[in-house]
PDB file of C-alpha atoms in Angstrom:
ATOM      1  CA  MET L  16     126.171 -36.196  -4.714  1.00 57.00           C
ATOM      2  CA  THR L  17     123.090 -38.240  -6.171  1.00 61.00           C
ATOM      3  CA  MET L  18     123.339 -39.733 -10.276  1.00 62.00           C
ATOM      4  CA  SER L  19     120.605 -39.443 -12.285  1.00 68.00           C
ATOM      5  CA  SER L  20     121.444 -42.764 -13.890  1.00 74.00           C
ATOM      6  CA  GLU L  21     123.943 -45.393 -14.585  1.00 78.00           C
ATOM      7  CA  PRO L  22     126.976 -44.426 -16.842  1.00 76.00           C
ATOM      8  CA  ALA L  23     128.002 -45.972 -19.865  1.00 79.00           C
ATOM      9  CA  TRP L  24     131.562 -46.566 -19.231  1.00 79.00           C
ATOM     10  CA  PRO L  25     133.114 -47.342 -15.522  1.00 82.00           C
ATOM     11  CA  ILE L  26     133.594 -44.808 -13.342  1.00 78.00           C
ATOM     12  CA  THR L  27     137.116 -44.177 -12.315  1.00 83.00           C
ATOM     13  CA  SER L  28     136.712 -40.654 -11.059  1.00 87.00           C
ATOM     14  CA  VAL L  29     136.732 -39.721  -7.113  1.00 87.00           C
ATOM     15  CA  LEU L  30     133.951 -37.309  -6.182  1.00 83.00           C
ATOM     16  CA  THR L  31     134.506 -35.162  -3.067  1.00 88.00           C
ATOM     17  CA  THR L  32     131.745 -33.101  -2.200  1.00 91.00           C
ATOM     18  CA  LEU L  33     133.410 -30.067  -0.056  1.00 92.00           C
ATOM     19  CA  LEU L  34     130.684 -27.887   0.382  1.00 92.00           C
ATOM     20  CA  GLU L  35     126.372 -28.354   0.290  1.00 92.00           C
ATOM     21  CA  GLN L  36     124.905 -24.891   0.973  1.00 92.00           C
ATOM     22  CA  THR L  37     121.795 -23.374  -0.195  1.00 90.00           C
ATOM     23  CA  PRO L  38     122.317 -19.967  -0.410  1.00 87.00           C
ATOM     24  CA  PRO L  39     119.345 -17.600   0.848  1.00 84.00           C
ATOM     25  CA  THR L  40     118.731 -16.274  -2.723  1.00 83.00           C
ATOM     26  CA  VAL L  41     120.322 -16.366  -6.246  1.00 87.00           C
ATOM     27  CA  PRO L  42     119.991 -13.080  -8.322  1.00 85.00           C
ATOM     28  CA  GLN L  43     117.291 -13.314 -11.325  1.00 88.00           C
ATOM     29  CA  PRO L  44     118.578 -13.002 -13.987  1.00 92.00           C
ATOM     30  CA  THR L  45     122.038 -14.073 -12.719  1.00 92.00           C
ATOM     31  CA  GLN L  46     126.491 -13.914 -14.619  1.00 94.00           C
ATOM     32  CA  VAL L  47     128.346 -15.647 -12.786  1.00 95.00           C
ATOM     33  CA  MET L  48     131.711 -14.935 -12.764  1.00 95.00           C
ATOM     34  CA  THR L  49     134.801 -17.648 -11.063  1.00 97.00           C
ATOM     35  CA  LEU L  50     138.439 -15.355 -10.188  1.00 96.00           C
ATOM     36  CA  LEU L  51     141.891 -16.393  -8.915  1.00 97.00           C
ATOM     37  CA  VAL L  52     142.572 -15.041  -5.787  1.00 96.00           C
ATOM     38  CA  GLU L  53     146.368 -14.253  -5.030  1.00 97.00           C
ATOM     39  CA  ILE L  54     147.495 -12.442  -1.491  1.00 97.00           C
ATOM     40  CA  PRO L  55     150.507 -11.940  -0.778  1.00 97.00           C
ATOM     41  CA  PRO L  56     152.193 -12.684   2.767  1.00 97.00           C
ATOM     42  CA  ALA L  57     150.421 -11.012   5.467  1.00 96.00           C
ATOM     43  CA  GLY L  58     148.653  -9.116   2.522  1.00 96.00           C
ATOM     44  CA  ARG L  59     145.319  -6.989   3.908  1.00 95.00           C
ATOM     45  CA  GLY L  60     142.905  -8.052   1.258  1.00 94.00           C
ATOM     46  CA  LEU L  61     140.268  -6.186   0.186  1.00 94.00           C
ATOM     47  CA  PRO L  62     138.766  -3.745   2.965  1.00 95.00           C
ATOM     48  CA  PRO L  63     135.202  -4.621   4.231  1.00 96.00           C
ATOM     49  CA  HIS L  64     132.897  -4.699   1.030  1.00 96.00           C
ATOM     50  CA  ARG L  65     129.319  -6.578  -0.733  1.00 95.00           C
ATOM     51  CA  HIS L  66     128.664  -8.849  -3.678  1.00 93.00           C
ATOM     52  CA  SER L  67     125.137  -9.093  -5.737  1.00 91.00           C
ATOM     53  CA  GLY L  68     125.073 -12.491  -4.898  1.00 93.00           C
ATOM     54  CA  PRO L  69     126.477 -15.783  -3.281  1.00 95.00           C
ATOM     55  CA  VAL L  70     130.162 -16.146  -3.161  1.00 96.00           C
ATOM     56  CA  PHE L  71     131.594 -20.148  -2.821  1.00 96.00           C
ATOM     57  CA  GLY L  72     135.751 -20.677  -2.924  1.00 97.00           C
ATOM     58  CA  TYR L  73     138.143 -23.068  -2.031  1.00 98.00           C
ATOM     59  CA  MET L  74     141.830 -22.142  -1.129  1.00 98.00           C
ATOM     60  CA  LEU L  75     144.208 -23.468  -3.055  1.00 98.00           C
ATOM     61  CA  GLU L  76     147.540 -22.781  -0.551  1.00 98.00           C
ATOM     62  CA  GLY L  77     148.157 -20.996   2.263  1.00 98.00           C
ATOM     63  CA  GLU L  78     145.715 -19.451   5.164  1.00 98.00           C
ATOM     64  CA  MET L  79     142.615 -16.890   5.244  1.00 97.00           C
ATOM     65  CA  THR L  80     141.229 -15.039   7.847  1.00 97.00           C
ATOM     66  CA  PHE L  81     137.826 -14.678   6.724  1.00 97.00           C
ATOM     67  CA  GLU L  82     135.045 -12.942   8.365  1.00 96.00           C
ATOM     68  CA  VAL L  83     131.619 -12.084   7.271  1.00 96.00           C
ATOM     69  CA  GLU L  84     128.553 -10.254   9.112  1.00 95.00           C
ATOM     70  CA  GLY L  85     126.957 -12.434  11.705  1.00 93.00           C
ATOM     71  CA  GLU L  86     130.132 -15.000  12.460  1.00 94.00           C
ATOM     72  CA  PRO L  87     132.699 -14.866  14.136  1.00 95.00           C
ATOM     73  CA  GLU L  88     136.546 -14.370  11.696  1.00 94.00           C
ATOM     74  CA  ARG L  89     138.205 -17.487  11.213  1.00 96.00           C
ATOM     75  CA  VAL L  90     140.913 -19.222   9.763  1.00 97.00           C
ATOM     76  CA  ILE L  91     140.170 -21.270   6.318  1.00 98.00           C
ATOM     77  CA  ARG L  92     143.390 -22.868   5.046  1.00 98.00           C
ATOM     78  CA  ALA L  93     144.363 -24.581   1.879  1.00 98.00           C
ATOM     79  CA  GLY L  94     141.954 -27.450   1.329  1.00 97.00           C
ATOM     80  CA  GLU L  95     138.466 -25.543   3.005  1.00 97.00           C
ATOM     81  CA  ALA L  96     135.800 -24.679   1.485  1.00 97.00           C
ATOM     82  CA  PHE L  97     133.572 -21.414   2.008  1.00 97.00           C
ATOM     83  CA  TRP L  98     131.371 -19.293   1.125  1.00 95.00           C
ATOM     84  CA  GLU L  99     129.291 -16.160   1.427  1.00 94.00           C
ATOM     85  CA  PRO L 100     125.380 -15.375   1.144  1.00 94.00           C
ATOM     86  CA  GLY L 101     126.315 -11.754  -0.834  1.00 92.00           C
ATOM     87  CA  GLY L 102     123.529  -9.592  -1.136  1.00 90.00           C
ATOM     88  CA  ASP L 103     123.772  -6.922   2.175  1.00 92.00           C
ATOM     89  CA  VAL L 104     125.543  -9.219   4.295  1.00 94.00           C
ATOM     90  CA  ILE L 105     128.942  -7.665   4.646  1.00 95.00           C
ATOM     91  CA  HIS L 106     132.394  -9.247   3.814  1.00 94.00           C
ATOM     92  CA  TYR L 107     134.744  -8.070   6.865  1.00 95.00           C
ATOM     93  CA  GLN L 108     137.909  -9.606   5.645  1.00 93.00           C
ATOM     94  CA  ASP L 109     139.822 -12.292   3.958  1.00 95.00           C
ATOM     95  CA  SER L 110     143.494 -11.416   4.720  1.00 96.00           C
ATOM     96  CA  ASN L 111     145.888 -13.444   4.438  1.00 97.00           C
ATOM     97  CA  ASN L 112     147.184 -15.363   7.621  1.00 96.00           C
ATOM     98  CA  LEU L 113     150.004 -16.301   6.871  1.00 97.00           C
ATOM     99  CA  ALA L 114     153.194 -13.264   6.771  1.00 97.00           C
ATOM    100  CA  ASP L 115     155.965 -15.599   4.846  1.00 97.00           C
ATOM    101  CA  ALA L 116     154.102 -17.306   2.054  1.00 97.00           C
ATOM    102  CA  THR L 117     151.431 -16.057  -0.642  1.00 97.00           C
ATOM    103  CA  SER L 118     147.352 -17.172  -0.155  1.00 97.00           C
ATOM    104  CA  ARG L 119     145.853 -18.479  -3.018  1.00 97.00           C
ATOM    105  CA  PHE L 120     141.820 -18.968  -3.580  1.00 97.00           C
ATOM    106  CA  VAL L 121     139.443 -19.408  -6.179  1.00 97.00           C
ATOM    107  CA  VAL L 122     135.822 -17.970  -5.962  1.00 96.00           C
ATOM    108  CA  THR L 123     132.831 -17.808  -7.738  1.00 96.00           C
ATOM    109  CA  MET L 124     130.606 -15.531  -7.755  1.00 94.00           C
ATOM    110  CA  MET L 125     127.166 -15.374  -8.655  1.00 94.00           C
ATOM    111  CA  MET L 126     126.256 -11.743  -9.166  1.00 92.00           C
ATOM    112  CA  VAL L 127     123.766  -8.814 -10.647  1.00 91.00           C
ATOM    113  CA  PRO L 128     124.276  -8.323 -14.557  1.00 93.00           C
ATOM    114  CA  GLY L 129     125.568  -4.885 -15.117  1.00 91.00           C
ATOM    115  CA  GLU L 130     126.461  -4.169 -11.420  1.00 90.00           C
ATOM    116  CA  PRO L 131     129.718  -4.524  -9.421  1.00 90.00           C
ATOM    117  CA  MET L 132     131.248  -7.081  -8.801  1.00 89.00           C
ATOM    118  CA  ILE L 133     132.549  -5.659  -5.520  1.00 93.00           C
ATOM    119  CA  THR L 134     130.691  -2.727  -3.656  1.00 94.00           C
ATOM    120  CA  PHE L 135     132.909  -1.588  -0.944  1.00 95.00           C
ATOM    121  CA  VAL L 136     131.667  -0.263   2.236  1.00 95.00           C
ATOM    122  CA  ASP L 137     132.177   3.431   3.638  1.00 95.00           C
ATOM    123  CA  ASP L 138     132.973   3.779   7.107  1.00 95.00           C
ATOM    124  CA  ASP L 139     129.198   5.165   8.311  1.00 96.00           C
ATOM    125  CA  GLU L 140     127.928   2.182   7.462  1.00 95.00           C
ATOM    126  CA  LEU L 141     130.122   0.230   9.914  1.00 94.00           C
ATOM    127  CA  ASP L 142     129.535   2.753  12.110  1.00 95.00           C
ATOM    128  CA  ARG L 143     125.273   2.125  11.446  1.00 95.00           C
ATOM    129  CA  ARG L 144     125.497  -1.899  11.581  1.00 95.00           C
ATOM    130  CA  ARG L 145     128.910  -2.352  14.361  1.00 93.00           C
ATOM    131  CA  ASP L 146     125.744  -4.552  16.390  1.00 93.00           C
ATOM    132  CA  ARG L 147     125.655  -6.959  13.285  1.00 93.00           C
ATOM    133  CA  ARG L 148     129.859  -8.072  13.353  1.00 93.00           C
ATOM    134  CA  ALA L 149     130.352 -11.007  15.868  1.00 91.00           C
ATOM    135  CA  PRO L 150     132.738  -9.629  18.686  1.00 88.00           C
ATOM    136  CA  ARG L 151     135.808  -9.320  17.688  1.00 79.00           C
ATOM    137  CA  PRO L 152     138.948 -11.427  19.062  1.00 73.00           C
ATOM    138  CA  ALA L 153     140.608 -10.035  22.161  1.00 66.00           C
TER     139      ALA L 153
END
């Protein structure tokens, strides 16, 4: 991160870059929403879905199994940042990876105004796009 000019007083804050990403698209115009998501122990999270724009998140507590179309599933742990491109890309899973603790994360979504925050994907579409999903763990 760069500063635009010298500050008027000494900087005492610590700035740590957690994630820097250039999304492929940002809807125009854009509506931005920030949510706190809490998934109970062993909770499955949302079924496969998509967002109209990119989503950026930060894991506050616990662990989440995270998978978006074209990428293998992975575990995101407390203190880690994540993102998904949105648009046509399917978000397959955001389940709690822990059986004994609630997982909590914050997401900021850039959405098309007037469109749903989440659009669920039906089984027929999942079947048609199965070749776009990364191989499943054994």
